[in-house]
XYZ file of C-alpha atoms in Angstrom:
406
model
C 21.873 -8.743 -0.575
C 18.297 -7.481 0.476
C 14.971 -8.687 2.127
C 11.754 -9.631 1.779
C 8.363 -8.373 1.938
C 5.104 -9.861 3.279
C -0.615 12.764 4.970
C -2.466 13.618 4.076
C -3.326 15.369 7.331
C -6.929 15.705 8.435
C -6.956 19.251 7.219
C -5.871 18.035 3.590
C -8.677 15.527 3.724
C -11.134 18.255 4.694
C -10.067 20.384 1.659
C -11.021 17.447 -0.866
C -14.350 17.747 -2.778
C -16.899 15.170 -1.520
C -19.333 14.447 -4.122
C -22.191 11.693 -3.711
C -20.923 9.441 -6.392
C -20.324 5.920 -4.954
C -21.482 6.605 -1.624
C -24.800 6.896 0.225
C -23.992 10.060 1.597
C -22.860 11.055 5.001
C -24.584 9.580 8.130
C -23.282 11.851 11.262
C -23.402 10.619 14.806
C -22.572 13.687 16.386
C -21.087 12.134 19.376
C -18.706 13.691 21.837
C -15.088 13.172 20.694
C -13.922 13.785 24.777
C -16.454 10.614 25.551
C -15.569 6.889 25.422
C -17.535 4.723 24.396
C -20.313 6.316 22.794
C -23.510 4.738 21.902
C -25.448 4.405 18.787
C -28.847 2.317 18.462
C -28.161 1.000 21.661
C -24.806 -0.518 20.652
C -21.523 0.659 22.102
C -18.636 1.911 19.815
C -15.915 4.689 19.978
C -16.481 8.363 19.027
C -14.059 9.618 16.446
C -13.672 12.799 14.301
C -14.326 12.562 10.590
C -11.485 12.057 8.360
C -13.119 14.600 5.895
C -14.955 17.077 7.951
C -13.407 18.575 11.359
C -16.788 19.723 12.390
C -18.272 16.221 12.227
C -17.879 12.925 14.583
C -19.119 9.581 14.159
C -19.422 6.295 16.255
C -17.049 3.520 15.161
C -17.708 -0.254 15.980
C -15.078 -2.567 16.770
C -15.560 -6.311 16.841
C -19.097 -5.718 18.316
C -21.200 -9.041 18.174
C -24.104 -7.251 16.747
C -21.916 -5.661 14.154
C -19.104 -8.198 13.095
C -16.026 -6.686 11.230
C -16.586 -6.659 7.397
C -20.355 -7.435 7.768
C -23.694 -5.078 7.153
C -24.549 -3.127 9.981
C -28.104 -4.370 10.411
C -28.825 -1.883 13.338
C -28.092 1.349 11.348
C -30.965 3.439 9.779
C -32.219 2.105 6.576
C -30.915 5.187 4.759
C -27.227 4.024 5.758
C -27.004 0.547 4.873
C -23.004 0.385 5.134
C -20.396 -1.194 6.817
C -19.403 -1.201 10.806
C -16.492 1.261 10.149
C -15.972 4.571 8.258
C -18.230 7.481 7.611
C -18.701 7.643 3.870
C -20.229 4.203 2.913
C -19.581 2.570 -0.336
C -22.990 2.367 -2.379
C -23.949 -1.560 -2.796
C -21.514 -4.570 -2.880
C -21.644 -7.676 -0.783
C -20.602 -8.368 2.574
C -17.279 -9.517 1.689
C -16.654 -5.921 -0.335
C -14.872 -4.175 2.369
C -14.163 -1.165 0.402
C -14.998 2.460 1.565
C -13.809 5.762 0.798
C -13.674 9.161 2.564
C -13.505 10.807 -0.687
C -16.423 10.548 -2.781
C -14.762 11.869 -6.122
C -13.145 8.475 -6.239
C -15.616 5.889 -7.519
C -14.951 2.448 -6.078
C -18.057 0.865 -7.446
C -17.713 -1.997 -10.010
C -14.775 -4.107 -8.451
C -15.400 -6.231 -5.493
C -13.335 -9.415 -3.862
C -12.651 -10.980 -0.903
C -9.095 -11.875 -2.004
C -6.034 -10.199 -0.538
C -4.794 -7.153 -2.227
C -1.128 -6.716 -1.930
C -0.073 -3.632 -3.905
C -1.336 -0.465 -5.385
C 0.134 2.159 -7.786
C -0.967 4.989 -9.844
C 0.264 7.088 -12.777
C -2.226 9.948 -11.334
C -5.756 9.706 -9.931
C -7.208 8.945 -13.415
C -5.376 5.440 -13.695
C -4.489 3.810 -10.398
C -3.822 -0.229 -10.340
C -4.482 -2.674 -7.369
C -3.269 -6.020 -7.320
C -3.592 -9.085 -5.424
C -4.368 -12.896 -4.878
C -6.652 -14.603 -7.426
C -5.016 -12.932 -10.585
C -6.708 -9.485 -9.040
C -6.022 -6.402 -11.188
C -8.604 -3.519 -10.204
C -8.152 -0.165 -12.417
C -9.406 3.002 -10.955
C -10.067 6.178 -13.027
C -11.561 9.149 -11.256
C -15.353 9.356 -11.765
C -15.702 6.313 -13.427
C -16.487 2.739 -12.222
C -13.696 0.587 -11.533
C -12.510 -2.025 -14.020
C -11.658 -5.571 -13.256
C -8.929 -6.219 -15.869
C -8.489 -10.139 -16.982
C -7.243 -9.881 -20.787
C -3.958 -11.668 -20.927
C -3.731 -12.390 -17.128
C -3.065 -15.984 -15.995
C -5.996 -17.451 -13.745
C -5.185 -18.348 -10.119
C -1.944 -16.390 -9.412
C -1.039 -14.358 -6.801
C 0.137 -10.850 -8.046
C 1.907 -9.134 -5.464
C 3.602 -5.699 -7.159
C 2.703 -3.003 -9.522
C 4.641 -0.212 -10.913
C 4.842 1.873 -14.163
C 6.391 4.745 -15.941
C 3.113 6.079 -17.473
C -0.592 4.715 -17.752
C 0.583 2.968 -20.987
C 3.641 1.178 -19.757
C 2.689 -0.409 -16.429
C 4.027 -4.066 -15.078
C 2.539 -6.430 -12.535
C 4.820 -9.074 -10.947
C 3.659 -12.061 -8.894
C 3.881 -15.740 -8.364
C 5.509 -16.983 -11.662
C 4.547 -13.955 -13.874
C 5.672 -10.416 -14.809
C 2.605 -8.714 -16.717
C 3.134 -5.663 -18.913
C 0.427 -3.447 -20.525
C 0.835 -0.677 -23.055
C -2.670 0.176 -23.158
C -4.033 1.065 -19.678
C -4.619 -2.700 -18.811
C -7.018 -3.173 -21.773
C -4.709 -6.116 -22.289
C -1.740 -7.556 -20.309
C 1.147 -9.588 -21.749
C 3.119 -12.244 -19.804
C 7.114 -12.510 -20.777
C 9.714 -15.168 -20.712
C 10.783 -14.967 -17.040
C 11.044 -18.191 -15.224
C 7.718 -19.236 -13.829
C 9.156 -21.091 -10.892
C 9.791 -17.755 -8.943
C 8.032 -15.619 -6.701
C 8.269 -11.783 -7.665
C 7.918 -9.387 -4.917
C 8.751 -6.185 -6.563
C 9.011 -4.534 -9.343
C 10.371 -1.080 -10.317
C 12.664 0.953 -12.470
C 14.200 3.864 -14.322
C 13.597 5.717 -17.460
C 15.636 2.748 -19.394
C 15.494 -0.312 -17.439
C 12.752 -2.290 -15.460
C 13.804 -4.687 -12.528
C 12.071 -7.248 -10.865
C 13.155 -8.734 -7.321
C 12.768 -12.587 -6.362
C 11.514 -13.429 -2.683
C 12.973 -16.963 -2.780
C 12.609 -20.123 -4.278
C 15.286 -22.571 -2.614
C 18.692 -21.767 -1.899
C 19.840 -21.641 -5.373
C 18.156 -18.334 -6.425
C 16.986 -16.665 -3.252
C 17.365 -12.998 -3.894
C 17.479 -13.065 -7.581
C 17.128 -10.069 -9.655
C 16.085 -9.760 -12.983
C 16.003 -6.681 -15.724
C 14.196 -5.841 -18.648
C 15.159 -3.260 -21.075
C 12.473 -3.969 -23.987
C 9.082 -3.291 -22.203
C 9.084 -6.524 -20.240
C 9.418 -8.848 -23.591
C 12.532 -10.354 -22.186
C 14.151 -10.499 -18.787
C 17.652 -11.237 -17.962
C 19.227 -12.601 -14.777
C 21.662 -10.096 -13.246
C 22.484 -12.206 -10.184
C 21.413 -13.348 -6.836
C 23.678 -10.819 -4.960
C 24.203 -12.017 -1.296
C 21.767 -14.778 -1.763
C 19.001 -12.957 0.377
C 15.611 -13.211 -0.261
C 14.111 -9.823 -1.991
C 10.980 -8.039 -1.433
C 11.574 -4.241 -2.119
C 12.763 -1.773 -4.765
C 12.560 1.705 -5.414
C 14.619 3.965 -8.027
C 14.890 8.034 -7.785
C 15.637 7.705 -11.587
C 19.438 7.428 -11.425
C 19.989 5.159 -8.218
C 18.313 2.080 -7.795
C 17.848 0.458 -4.341
C 16.578 -3.256 -3.309
C 16.174 -4.752 -0.094
C 14.608 -7.785 1.791
C 16.222 -10.374 4.125
C 18.646 -10.115 6.801
C 21.236 -8.175 4.946
C 21.172 -4.086 4.429
C 19.774 -2.583 1.299
C 22.135 -2.369 -1.706
C 22.029 0.261 -4.497
C 23.143 0.522 -8.249
C 23.970 3.604 -9.733
C 23.795 2.037 -13.440
C 27.371 1.588 -14.399
C 27.124 -1.750 -14.212
C 24.174 -4.363 -13.580
C 26.124 -6.493 -11.735
C 27.785 -3.600 -9.358
C 25.764 -3.274 -6.113
C 26.877 -1.520 -3.087
C 25.697 -2.714 0.332
C 25.119 -0.198 3.144
C 25.330 -0.533 6.780
C 21.889 -0.273 8.817
C 23.458 -1.528 11.912
C 20.781 -4.457 12.154
C 17.132 -4.132 11.750
C 13.971 -6.326 12.862
C 12.383 -8.480 10.383
C 12.735 -7.742 6.622
C 12.915 -4.897 4.343
C 9.438 -4.568 2.998
C 9.185 -1.223 1.677
C 11.721 1.442 0.028
C 11.152 4.964 -1.073
C 12.822 8.560 -0.779
C 12.769 12.306 -0.964
C 15.058 15.091 -0.755
C 16.294 14.023 2.940
C 17.176 10.657 1.759
C 16.177 6.988 1.541
C 13.394 5.677 3.728
C 13.289 2.207 4.561
C 10.448 0.123 6.390
C 10.646 -3.364 7.815
C 8.093 -6.256 8.900
C 9.630 -5.625 12.264
C 7.854 -2.181 12.451
C 10.936 -0.152 12.075
C 11.424 3.080 9.717
C 14.745 3.960 9.104
C 16.750 6.483 6.470
C 20.084 6.213 4.909
C 22.202 9.285 5.926
C 25.086 8.209 3.526
C 26.643 5.931 5.856
C 24.394 4.213 8.177
C 20.489 3.714 8.543
C 19.504 5.360 11.800
C 16.009 4.258 13.123
C 13.468 7.319 12.902
C 10.672 4.843 14.050
C 10.823 1.702 16.424
C 7.772 -0.065 17.634
C 9.121 -3.609 17.125
C 9.785 -4.077 21.006
C 6.186 -2.393 21.902
C 4.021 -5.051 19.911
C 0.272 -4.121 18.970
C -0.985 -1.612 16.482
C 2.062 -0.587 14.030
C 4.309 -2.484 16.475
C 3.055 -6.054 14.775
C 4.669 -4.883 11.343
C 5.008 -2.726 8.534
C 4.715 -4.037 4.998
C 4.732 -0.910 2.642
C 5.832 2.712 2.095
C 4.920 5.519 -0.276
C 6.851 9.199 -0.266
C 6.178 12.319 -2.050
C 7.561 15.536 -1.098
C 6.338 16.713 2.442
C 4.385 13.400 3.230
C 5.230 9.662 3.910
C 2.964 6.872 4.804
C 3.738 3.623 5.977
C 1.059 0.745 6.415
C 1.107 -2.645 8.174
C -0.711 -5.185 10.330
C -4.047 -4.822 11.836
C -4.746 -1.779 9.990
C -1.663 0.160 11.012
C -0.695 3.516 9.618
C 2.086 5.455 10.389
C 2.590 9.263 8.816
C 5.172 11.591 8.471
C 4.389 15.345 7.332
C 7.893 16.440 7.572
C 9.868 14.185 4.839
C 10.404 11.145 7.384
C 11.762 13.233 10.483
C 9.226 12.340 13.102
C 6.268 9.926 12.737
C 2.931 9.267 14.317
C 1.086 6.330 14.412
C -2.308 4.640 15.572
C -0.743 2.760 18.551
C -2.281 5.354 21.078
C -5.721 5.184 18.970
C -5.677 1.630 18.399
C -9.126 -0.786 18.782
C -11.876 -0.022 19.702
C -10.994 3.591 18.326
C -9.036 2.696 15.343
C -11.599 1.823 12.587
C -9.198 -0.489 10.484
C -8.586 -4.140 11.311
C -7.362 -5.561 8.052
C -3.862 -6.035 7.251
C -2.628 -3.027 4.959
C -0.355 -4.567 2.252
C 0.243 -1.469 0.020
C -0.128 2.080 -0.010
C 0.417 4.850 -3.002
C 0.096 8.622 -2.681
C -0.642 10.875 -5.692
C 2.419 13.320 -5.513
C 0.122 16.386 -7.120
C -3.130 15.757 -4.771
C -2.032 13.715 -1.874
C -4.969 11.519 -2.860
C -3.907 8.247 -0.806
C -4.935 4.616 -1.587
C -4.346 1.904 0.918
C -5.024 -1.742 0.228
C -5.105 -4.861 2.248
C -6.741 -8.248 2.988
C -10.269 -9.290 2.425
C -10.331 -6.979 -0.314
C -9.860 -3.739 1.733
C -9.517 -0.675 -0.451
C -9.470 2.661 1.329
C -8.985 5.945 -0.287
C -7.912 8.934 2.081
C -7.731 6.718 5.162
C -8.130 8.340 8.660
C -4.846 9.542 9.563
C -3.281 9.355 13.148
C -4.244 12.521 14.747
């Protein structure tokens, strides 16, 4: 059946209120954006426009031996004490804590990990969940310190997906587990699903929740499970085409799944076992993310392609698979809201569309040393009301309102 896994424009960022809650404050280097490289404290960097203030600029370092990625910048002024990249620096944390934010109204303090993070979802900006390796579940609430949620969470598992209908109906899926919380994550309950599967995606409609299996051998590659009782029981719907599955998305009436070498398939809820294939015309890699808007369903692939279903085929809107580098290294996640779509992937890749997917910009032209992100981005979520954007990735990376390709 399917496949397997793995904008806010600058003006919109500038409109966000920045309060000195979790940050040490802004440290403006005021470099010349027309000149590359720039120099700060006798070290060479690249001048970039601030993602939150169009009038400010700052000097970004990339892979400098005196300021390695993810370590403290020992050369910076004492008042900064932040990271090598970013203008707004997270207050405190250990060197392994890669979190930083361009929106001080979102408090990232309280959570820190060196584990890879794989997915993010929010009911709103007051209830946002991030999940990852090492049984990691973080809960962010605007203005409050981040919570590390462990009650009922099995130890030592990789958590790969998160989705919910509301703050009191949230699901987390991973290796051998599908967890549910009805109390904003204060407690999590595991269910009766098979424990030898890798659940790579979770999503649903008003009355049903679906979980997709990447692969566990040829017998159940691409298995699809369904629950209609808040995750207390999961029924095997089938293995569809027997292909690994890694992505799922629903608009409430039609549910799409995707993954391996076959095209995405959809179900209109008439029958659990009736899924209709769609014709992609071929794509590179596996389908790693699905989403949609009024113009149609979008899909991203690990082969760095973005496609949109037109009712009969999947024409490619973005194809960097042949170019390599930057976003050409692969896309792993997609989030879509009216007027804005963001895809993220390898080596800090961010691709953004502000016209509902018709055209896309990415960071290829502005890649290292000018691009400040180097972690692999595995998950992205956009608040449909405020366009506040969360991106998560390897080495515990959490970025709020990341820099967008100009």
